[in-house]
Amino acid sequence: MAGKVKYACDIEKSVLINNFEKRGWTSASADEDWNFYWSSVQTTRNIFSIENGYRLQDDQVINHFPNHYELTRKDLMVKNLKRYRKDLEKEGNPVSERDDEGRYKYLDFIPVTFLLPADYNLFVEEFRKNPNSTWIMKPTGKARGIGIFLINKLSQLKKWSRDSKTNSFAAPSGKDAYVISRYIDNPLLIGGKKFDLRLYVLVTSYRPLKCYMYRLGFCRFCTVKYTSSTSELDNMFIHLTNVSIQKHGDEYNNVHGGKWTIKNMRLFLEGTRGKEVTDKLFDDINWLTVHSLKAVSGVMANDRHCFECYGYDIIIDNNLKPWLIEVNASPSLTSTTAADRIMKYNLINDSLNIVMPSGELPDVRWNKVPPKDALGNYDLLYDEDLAQADILERDTKSRLGLSVGSRGRDAKSSFTGRPPPTTWK
């Protein structure tokens, strides 16, 4: 295919179409020749299915990895992270070190989580150790807060099982499976309200891992002030930050949409908690993001035609510790405010500039290292090739007795306490 880029798109959103048209790309249907496809996850699954027999060409790029669900399904994300930690322990990797209470020192960034019904007995054992704790139930394959509820008694779980018309905790289909996680009941509050972070992470390759963090993420606030009172466990306007839920609340504000920029939150924390602990918080967020991607890099089908822009949901507790809640394969491109529309337009623009640097016909044989001026509002978070080169340089200098330095903006010395080398790039 020569000439202009032809795009196909399953999602009729102006932030997408306007970006494609601005580049002079022409629209094509999924059945025609296309160079760039912004597809739904189901379309990606169909394209890569063995039954389909479809073979992508060197000038075709698509916006999902074939088995992205290894990261974006709640149960598989937890399973892969648990396996990753155990694998590092077997290797004797210092990153997997535990404290005196058996907790991971550097990899403790997901709440204690079990898969139901498979791990029911393990959950009961853990629940009885802390009978006053609150837990949050989520269906593994749903989004936008659908099907989520909180419990603080085992009897509530048994009632849910009966109401689900299951007489026992038998193995369900994937659609029926739930994850149950320790609820973060000491969230950081601003204005008395709970919030979470929506961060955008672009992955262009898993092996070697190349990923970018978007600077223009935002906080999503609940509309009702937080309370840990057990009488309010059913009030989702207190506990769930999803805009799809909060927009139905009486206190929802259509002007700002209950959102606050990451930049403003960072300034607020620097003013109230101090710059040093705020910097550490954002370093910790970068750390957990990279290790969540490393945890799935071995099982992800690293097809060179693919990239993915993930929506990371993170909650910060009152000790300024970040917790990874989930990762979304198709973060919402619906705009709730004017500022939201501009931000999401820029997000797509900057993503396209990285995966299609020249805006011309793609060639998947390129090395996936865009020029620095193409990054826009993205920062390079981790490049495994650069990290390995950095290790080699450190080892060489160490053997020669030279001082060991670190090249590059992301090789941060502020990862204090973590075992060297962090291979951070």
Coordinates of C-alpha atoms in Angstrom, one line a residue:
M1 CA 0.0 0.0 0.0
A2 CA 1.5 3.3 -1.1
G3 CA 0.5 6.8 -0.3
K4 CA -1.5 8.1 2.6
V5 CA -2.1 6.2 5.8
K6 CA -5.5 4.4 5.9
Y7 CA -7.1 4.1 9.3
A8 CA -9.9 1.9 10.6
C9 CA -11.6 2.7 13.9
D10 CA -14.2 0.8 16.0
I11 CA -14.8 3.7 18.4
E12 CA -16.4 6.8 17.0
K13 CA -14.9 9.3 19.3
S14 CA -14.0 12.8 18.2
V15 CA -10.7 12.8 20.1
L16 CA -9.7 9.9 17.8
I17 CA -11.2 10.9 14.4
N18 CA -10.0 14.5 14.7
N19 CA -6.4 13.3 15.3
F20 CA -6.5 11.0 12.3
E21 CA -8.0 13.6 10.0
K22 CA -5.5 16.2 11.2
R23 CA -2.8 14.0 9.8
G24 CA -4.5 13.7 6.5
W25 CA -5.2 10.0 7.0
T26 CA -8.1 8.5 5.1
S27 CA -10.8 6.2 6.6
A28 CA -11.1 2.6 5.6
S29 CA -13.4 -0.2 6.8
A30 CA -12.1 -3.2 8.8
D31 CA -12.5 -5.3 5.6
E32 CA -10.4 -3.1 3.5
D33 CA -6.6 -2.5 3.5
W34 CA -5.7 -0.4 6.5
N35 CA -2.4 0.7 8.0
F36 CA -3.6 1.8 11.5
Y37 CA -6.5 0.3 13.4
W38 CA -7.8 1.7 16.7
S39 CA -9.9 -1.3 17.5
S40 CA -12.0 -2.7 20.3
V41 CA -10.5 -5.5 22.4
Q42 CA -12.9 -7.9 20.8
T43 CA -11.8 -7.0 17.2
T44 CA -8.2 -7.4 18.2
R45 CA -9.0 -10.9 19.6
N46 CA -10.7 -11.8 16.3
I47 CA -7.8 -10.5 14.2
F48 CA -5.3 -12.6 16.1
S49 CA -7.5 -15.7 16.5
I50 CA -6.1 -18.9 15.0
E51 CA -9.4 -19.6 13.3
N52 CA -9.3 -16.2 11.4
G53 CA -5.9 -16.9 9.8
Y54 CA -5.4 -13.2 9.3
R55 CA -1.8 -12.2 8.9
L56 CA -0.7 -8.6 9.6
Q57 CA 1.7 -6.9 7.1
D58 CA 4.7 -4.9 7.9
D59 CA 2.8 -1.6 7.3
Q60 CA 0.0 -2.4 9.8
V61 CA -0.3 -1.3 13.4
I62 CA -3.0 -2.0 15.9
N63 CA -3.7 -0.6 19.4
H64 CA -3.9 -3.8 21.6
F65 CA -1.6 -6.7 22.3
P66 CA -3.3 -10.1 21.5
N67 CA -3.5 -11.2 25.1
H68 CA -3.6 -7.8 26.9
Y69 CA -6.0 -9.4 29.4
E70 CA -3.0 -10.9 31.2
L71 CA -2.6 -7.4 32.6
T72 CA -6.1 -6.0 32.3
R73 CA -8.2 -8.7 33.8
K74 CA -8.3 -8.3 37.5
D75 CA -7.7 -11.9 38.4
L76 CA -4.9 -12.5 35.8
M77 CA -3.1 -9.3 36.8
V78 CA -3.0 -10.6 40.4
K79 CA -2.0 -14.1 39.4
N80 CA 0.8 -12.8 37.2
L81 CA 2.1 -10.4 39.9
K82 CA 2.1 -13.2 42.5
R83 CA 4.0 -15.5 40.1
Y84 CA 6.5 -12.7 39.3
R85 CA 7.3 -12.2 42.9
K86 CA 7.8 -15.9 43.5
D87 CA 10.0 -16.2 40.4
L88 CA 12.2 -13.3 41.7
E89 CA 12.5 -15.0 45.1
K90 CA 13.6 -18.3 43.5
E91 CA 16.3 -16.4 41.6
G92 CA 17.4 -14.8 44.9
N93 CA 16.7 -11.3 43.4
P94 CA 17.1 -8.7 46.2
V95 CA 14.0 -6.9 44.8
S96 CA 11.9 -9.8 46.3
E97 CA 13.3 -9.3 49.8
R98 CA 10.7 -9.6 52.6
D99 CA 10.5 -7.8 56.0
D100 CA 10.3 -9.5 59.4
E101 CA 6.5 -9.9 59.0
G102 CA 6.8 -11.6 55.7
R103 CA 5.7 -8.7 53.5
Y104 CA 7.6 -7.8 50.4
K105 CA 9.7 -4.7 51.0
Y106 CA 9.7 -3.5 47.4
L107 CA 6.9 -5.4 45.7
D108 CA 4.0 -4.8 48.1
F109 CA 1.9 -2.6 45.9
I110 CA -1.3 -4.6 45.4
P111 CA -3.8 -5.2 48.3
V112 CA -4.1 -8.8 49.6
T113 CA -6.4 -10.4 47.0
F114 CA -8.1 -13.7 46.4
L115 CA -10.0 -15.2 43.5
L116 CA -13.5 -16.4 44.3
P117 CA -14.7 -19.0 44.4
A118 CA -11.3 -20.8 43.8
D119 CA -9.5 -19.2 46.8
Y120 CA -12.5 -19.2 49.2
N121 CA -10.9 -21.2 52.0
L122 CA -7.7 -19.1 51.8
F123 CA -9.8 -16.0 52.0
V124 CA -11.7 -17.2 55.1
E125 CA -8.4 -18.0 56.8
E126 CA -7.1 -14.5 56.1
F127 CA -10.4 -12.9 57.1
R128 CA -10.4 -14.6 60.5
K129 CA -7.0 -13.1 61.2
N130 CA -8.5 -9.7 60.9
P131 CA -12.2 -10.1 61.5
N132 CA -12.8 -6.3 61.6
S133 CA -11.4 -5.6 58.2
T134 CA -13.4 -4.6 55.1
W135 CA -13.1 -6.3 51.8
I136 CA -14.1 -5.2 48.3
M137 CA -15.7 -7.7 45.7
K138 CA -15.2 -7.1 42.0
P139 CA -16.2 -9.2 39.0
T140 CA -13.1 -10.1 37.0
G141 CA -14.3 -9.1 33.6
K142 CA -16.3 -5.9 34.1
A143 CA -15.4 -2.2 34.2
R144 CA -16.9 1.1 35.3
G145 CA -17.7 0.0 38.8
I146 CA -20.3 -2.6 37.6
G147 CA -21.0 -5.4 40.1
I148 CA -18.7 -4.0 42.9
F149 CA -19.7 -4.2 46.6
L150 CA -18.1 -4.1 50.0
I151 CA -18.3 -6.7 52.8
N152 CA -17.1 -6.9 56.4
K153 CA -18.8 -10.2 57.5
L154 CA -18.5 -13.7 56.1
S155 CA -22.3 -14.0 56.3
Q156 CA -22.5 -11.3 53.6
L157 CA -20.4 -13.4 51.3
K158 CA -22.5 -16.5 51.9
K159 CA -25.7 -14.5 51.2
W160 CA -24.1 -13.2 48.0
S161 CA -23.4 -16.8 47.0
R162 CA -27.0 -17.9 47.7
D163 CA -28.4 -14.9 45.8
S164 CA -26.1 -15.8 42.9
K165 CA -28.0 -19.1 42.8
T166 CA -24.9 -21.2 43.7
N167 CA -25.4 -23.7 46.4
S168 CA -21.7 -24.0 47.0
F169 CA -18.5 -22.3 45.9
A170 CA -18.1 -24.4 42.8
A171 CA -15.7 -23.5 40.0
P172 CA -17.4 -20.8 37.9
S173 CA -17.1 -19.7 34.3
G174 CA -14.7 -16.8 33.8
K175 CA -17.7 -14.4 33.7
D176 CA -18.8 -15.4 37.2
A177 CA -15.4 -15.2 38.9
Y178 CA -14.8 -12.4 41.3
V179 CA -11.7 -11.0 43.0
I180 CA -11.9 -10.0 46.7
S181 CA -9.3 -7.6 48.0
R182 CA -8.5 -6.0 51.3
Y183 CA -10.2 -2.6 51.1
I184 CA -7.9 0.4 51.5
D185 CA -9.8 1.9 54.4
N186 CA -7.2 4.6 55.2
P187 CA -7.2 6.5 51.8
L188 CA -5.6 9.8 51.5
L189 CA -8.4 12.4 51.6
I190 CA -8.5 15.8 50.0
G191 CA -11.4 18.0 51.2
G192 CA -12.6 15.0 53.2
K193 CA -13.2 13.0 50.0
K194 CA -11.7 9.8 48.6
F195 CA -10.1 9.9 45.2
D196 CA -7.9 7.7 42.9
L197 CA -5.5 8.4 40.1
R198 CA -6.0 7.6 36.5
L199 CA -2.6 7.5 34.8
Y200 CA -1.9 6.7 31.2
V201 CA 0.9 4.3 30.3
L202 CA 2.0 3.6 26.7
V203 CA 3.7 0.3 25.9
T204 CA 5.3 -0.1 22.5
S205 CA 7.1 -3.4 23.3
Y206 CA 7.2 -6.0 26.0
R207 CA 10.4 -7.8 25.0
P208 CA 12.4 -5.7 25.4
L209 CA 10.1 -3.6 27.6
K210 CA 9.6 0.0 26.4
C211 CA 7.1 2.1 28.2
Y212 CA 6.1 5.8 28.7
M213 CA 4.2 7.6 31.4
Y214 CA 1.8 10.4 30.5
R215 CA 2.2 13.6 32.6
L216 CA -1.4 14.8 32.2
G217 CA -3.2 12.1 34.3
F218 CA -5.9 13.2 36.7
C219 CA -7.6 12.4 40.1
R220 CA -11.2 11.2 40.2
F221 CA -13.1 12.3 43.3
C222 CA -16.1 10.8 45.1
T223 CA -18.9 13.3 45.5
V224 CA -19.7 12.4 49.2
K225 CA -17.2 12.8 52.1
Y226 CA -15.4 9.6 53.2
T227 CA -16.4 7.6 56.2
S228 CA -15.3 4.2 57.3
S229 CA -18.5 3.7 59.1
T230 CA -19.9 0.2 58.5
S231 CA -23.4 1.6 58.1
E232 CA -22.2 3.3 54.9
L233 CA -20.6 0.3 53.2
D234 CA -23.4 0.3 50.6
N235 CA -22.9 4.0 49.6
M236 CA -20.9 3.8 46.4
F237 CA -20.8 7.7 46.2
I238 CA -18.4 7.4 49.2
H239 CA -16.3 4.4 48.1
L240 CA -16.1 4.2 44.3
T241 CA -14.5 6.9 42.3
N242 CA -15.7 5.8 38.8
V243 CA -17.2 8.7 36.9
S244 CA -19.8 6.4 35.5
I245 CA -21.1 6.1 39.1
Q246 CA -20.3 9.5 40.5
K247 CA -22.1 11.4 37.7
H248 CA -25.4 10.2 39.0
G249 CA -24.8 11.7 42.5
D250 CA -26.6 14.8 43.7
E251 CA -23.3 16.5 44.4
Y252 CA -21.7 15.9 41.0
N253 CA -20.2 19.0 39.4
N254 CA -20.6 19.2 35.6
V255 CA -18.0 21.9 35.3
H256 CA -14.9 20.1 36.7
G257 CA -16.5 16.6 36.6
G258 CA -15.0 15.7 40.0
K259 CA -11.5 15.7 38.4
W260 CA -8.3 17.3 39.4
T261 CA -5.0 17.3 37.4
I262 CA -2.1 15.3 38.7
K263 CA 0.0 18.5 38.5
N264 CA -2.4 20.2 41.0
M265 CA -2.5 17.2 43.3
R266 CA 1.3 17.1 43.3
L267 CA 1.5 20.9 44.2
F268 CA -1.0 20.3 46.9
L269 CA 0.9 17.4 48.4
E270 CA 4.2 19.3 48.2
G271 CA 2.6 22.2 50.1
T272 CA 0.9 20.0 52.8
R273 CA 3.3 17.0 53.1
G274 CA 6.6 18.3 51.7
K275 CA 8.5 17.9 48.5
E276 CA 10.7 15.0 49.5
V277 CA 7.8 12.6 50.4
T278 CA 5.8 13.7 47.4
D279 CA 8.8 12.9 45.1
K280 CA 9.1 9.5 46.8
L281 CA 5.4 8.9 46.2
F282 CA 5.7 9.5 42.4
D283 CA 8.9 7.4 42.3
D284 CA 6.9 4.6 44.0
I285 CA 4.2 4.9 41.4
N286 CA 6.8 4.7 38.6
W287 CA 8.3 1.7 40.3
L288 CA 5.0 -0.3 40.7
T289 CA 4.1 0.6 37.1
V290 CA 7.3 -0.9 35.6
H291 CA 7.1 -4.0 37.8
S292 CA 3.5 -4.6 36.9
L293 CA 4.6 -4.6 33.2
K294 CA 7.6 -6.8 33.9
A295 CA 5.3 -9.2 35.6
V296 CA 3.4 -9.9 32.4
S297 CA 6.3 -9.3 29.9
G298 CA 7.0 -13.1 29.8
V299 CA 3.5 -14.2 29.0
M300 CA 2.4 -11.3 26.8
A301 CA 2.3 -12.1 23.0
N302 CA 4.9 -9.4 22.0
D303 CA 3.6 -8.9 18.5
R304 CA 5.6 -6.1 16.8
H305 CA 2.4 -4.7 15.1
C306 CA 1.0 -3.8 18.5
F307 CA 1.1 -1.0 21.0
E308 CA -1.2 -0.3 23.9
C309 CA -2.3 2.8 26.0
Y310 CA -3.3 1.5 29.4
G311 CA -5.4 3.3 32.0
Y312 CA -3.8 2.6 35.5
D313 CA -6.0 3.1 38.5
I314 CA -4.0 3.8 41.7
I315 CA -5.2 4.7 45.2
I316 CA -2.9 6.5 47.7
D317 CA -3.3 5.8 51.4
N318 CA -2.8 8.2 54.2
N319 CA 0.8 7.2 54.6
L320 CA 1.4 8.2 50.9
K321 CA 1.8 4.6 49.8
P322 CA 0.4 4.0 46.3
W323 CA -1.6 0.8 45.7
L324 CA -2.3 -0.6 42.2
I325 CA -6.0 -1.3 41.9
E326 CA -6.4 -2.3 38.3
V327 CA -5.3 -1.7 34.7
N328 CA -7.7 -0.9 31.9
A329 CA -7.1 -1.9 28.3
S330 CA -9.6 0.6 26.9
P331 CA -9.5 3.6 29.2
S332 CA -12.5 5.8 28.5
L333 CA -12.2 8.4 25.7
T334 CA -15.5 10.0 26.6
S335 CA -15.1 13.6 27.6
T336 CA -17.0 14.8 30.7
T337 CA -15.6 18.4 30.6
A338 CA -13.9 20.8 28.1
A339 CA -10.6 20.3 29.9
D340 CA -11.1 16.5 29.7
R341 CA -11.7 16.7 25.9
I342 CA -8.5 18.7 25.4
M343 CA -6.4 16.3 27.6
K344 CA -7.7 13.2 25.8
Y345 CA -7.2 14.8 22.4
N346 CA -3.5 15.5 23.4
L347 CA -3.2 12.0 24.8
I348 CA -4.1 10.4 21.5
N349 CA -2.0 12.9 19.6
D350 CA 1.1 12.2 21.7
S351 CA 0.5 8.4 21.5
L352 CA 0.3 8.5 17.7
N353 CA 3.5 10.6 17.5
I354 CA 5.4 7.8 19.4
V355 CA 4.0 4.8 17.6
M356 CA 3.9 6.5 14.2
P357 CA 6.7 9.0 14.6
S358 CA 6.6 10.5 11.0
G359 CA 2.8 10.2 10.6
E360 CA 3.6 8.3 7.4
L361 CA 3.1 4.6 6.5
P362 CA 4.2 2.5 9.5
D363 CA 7.0 -0.1 9.3
V364 CA 7.0 -2.5 12.2
R365 CA 10.6 -3.4 11.5
W366 CA 11.8 -0.1 13.1
N367 CA 13.5 -0.2 16.5
K368 CA 10.6 1.6 18.3
V369 CA 12.8 4.3 19.7
P370 CA 11.1 7.6 18.8
P371 CA 13.1 10.9 18.7
K372 CA 12.9 12.8 21.9
D373 CA 11.0 15.6 20.3
A374 CA 8.2 13.2 19.5
L375 CA 7.4 12.4 23.1
G376 CA 5.1 15.4 23.8
N377 CA 3.6 15.0 27.3
Y378 CA 5.0 11.5 27.7
D379 CA 8.2 10.7 29.7
L380 CA 10.2 7.6 28.9
L381 CA 9.5 5.4 32.0
Y382 CA 11.6 2.4 31.2
D383 CA 13.6 1.1 28.3
E384 CA 15.0 -2.4 28.9
D385 CA 17.7 -2.0 26.2
L386 CA 19.0 1.1 27.9
A387 CA 18.8 -0.5 31.3
Q388 CA 20.8 -3.5 30.2
A389 CA 23.4 -1.2 28.7
D390 CA 23.5 0.7 31.9
I391 CA 24.2 -2.5 33.9
L392 CA 26.9 -3.4 31.5
E393 CA 28.5 0.0 31.9
R394 CA 28.2 -0.2 35.7
D395 CA 29.8 -3.7 35.8
T396 CA 32.7 -2.6 33.5
K397 CA 33.4 0.5 35.6
S398 CA 33.2 -1.4 38.8
R399 CA 35.8 -3.9 37.6
L400 CA 38.0 -1.1 36.4
G401 CA 37.6 0.7 39.7
L402 CA 35.9 3.7 38.1
S403 CA 33.1 5.7 39.7
V404 CA 29.7 4.4 38.7
G405 CA 27.4 7.0 37.3
S406 CA 23.9 6.7 35.8
R407 CA 22.9 7.9 32.3
G408 CA 19.6 9.3 31.6
R409 CA 16.8 11.2 33.3
D410 CA 15.0 8.2 34.7
A411 CA 17.9 6.6 36.4
K412 CA 16.8 8.2 39.7
S413 CA 19.0 8.1 42.7
S414 CA 15.9 8.7 44.8
F415 CA 14.9 5.0 44.8
T416 CA 16.4 4.8 48.3
G417 CA 16.3 1.5 50.0
R418 CA 15.9 -0.5 46.9
P419 CA 18.8 -2.9 46.1
P420 CA 21.3 -1.6 43.5
P421 CA 21.3 -1.6 40.6
T422 CA 17.7 -0.6 40.1
T423 CA 18.2 -0.9 36.3
W424 CA 16.1 2.2 36.2
K425 CA 15.9 4.0 32.9

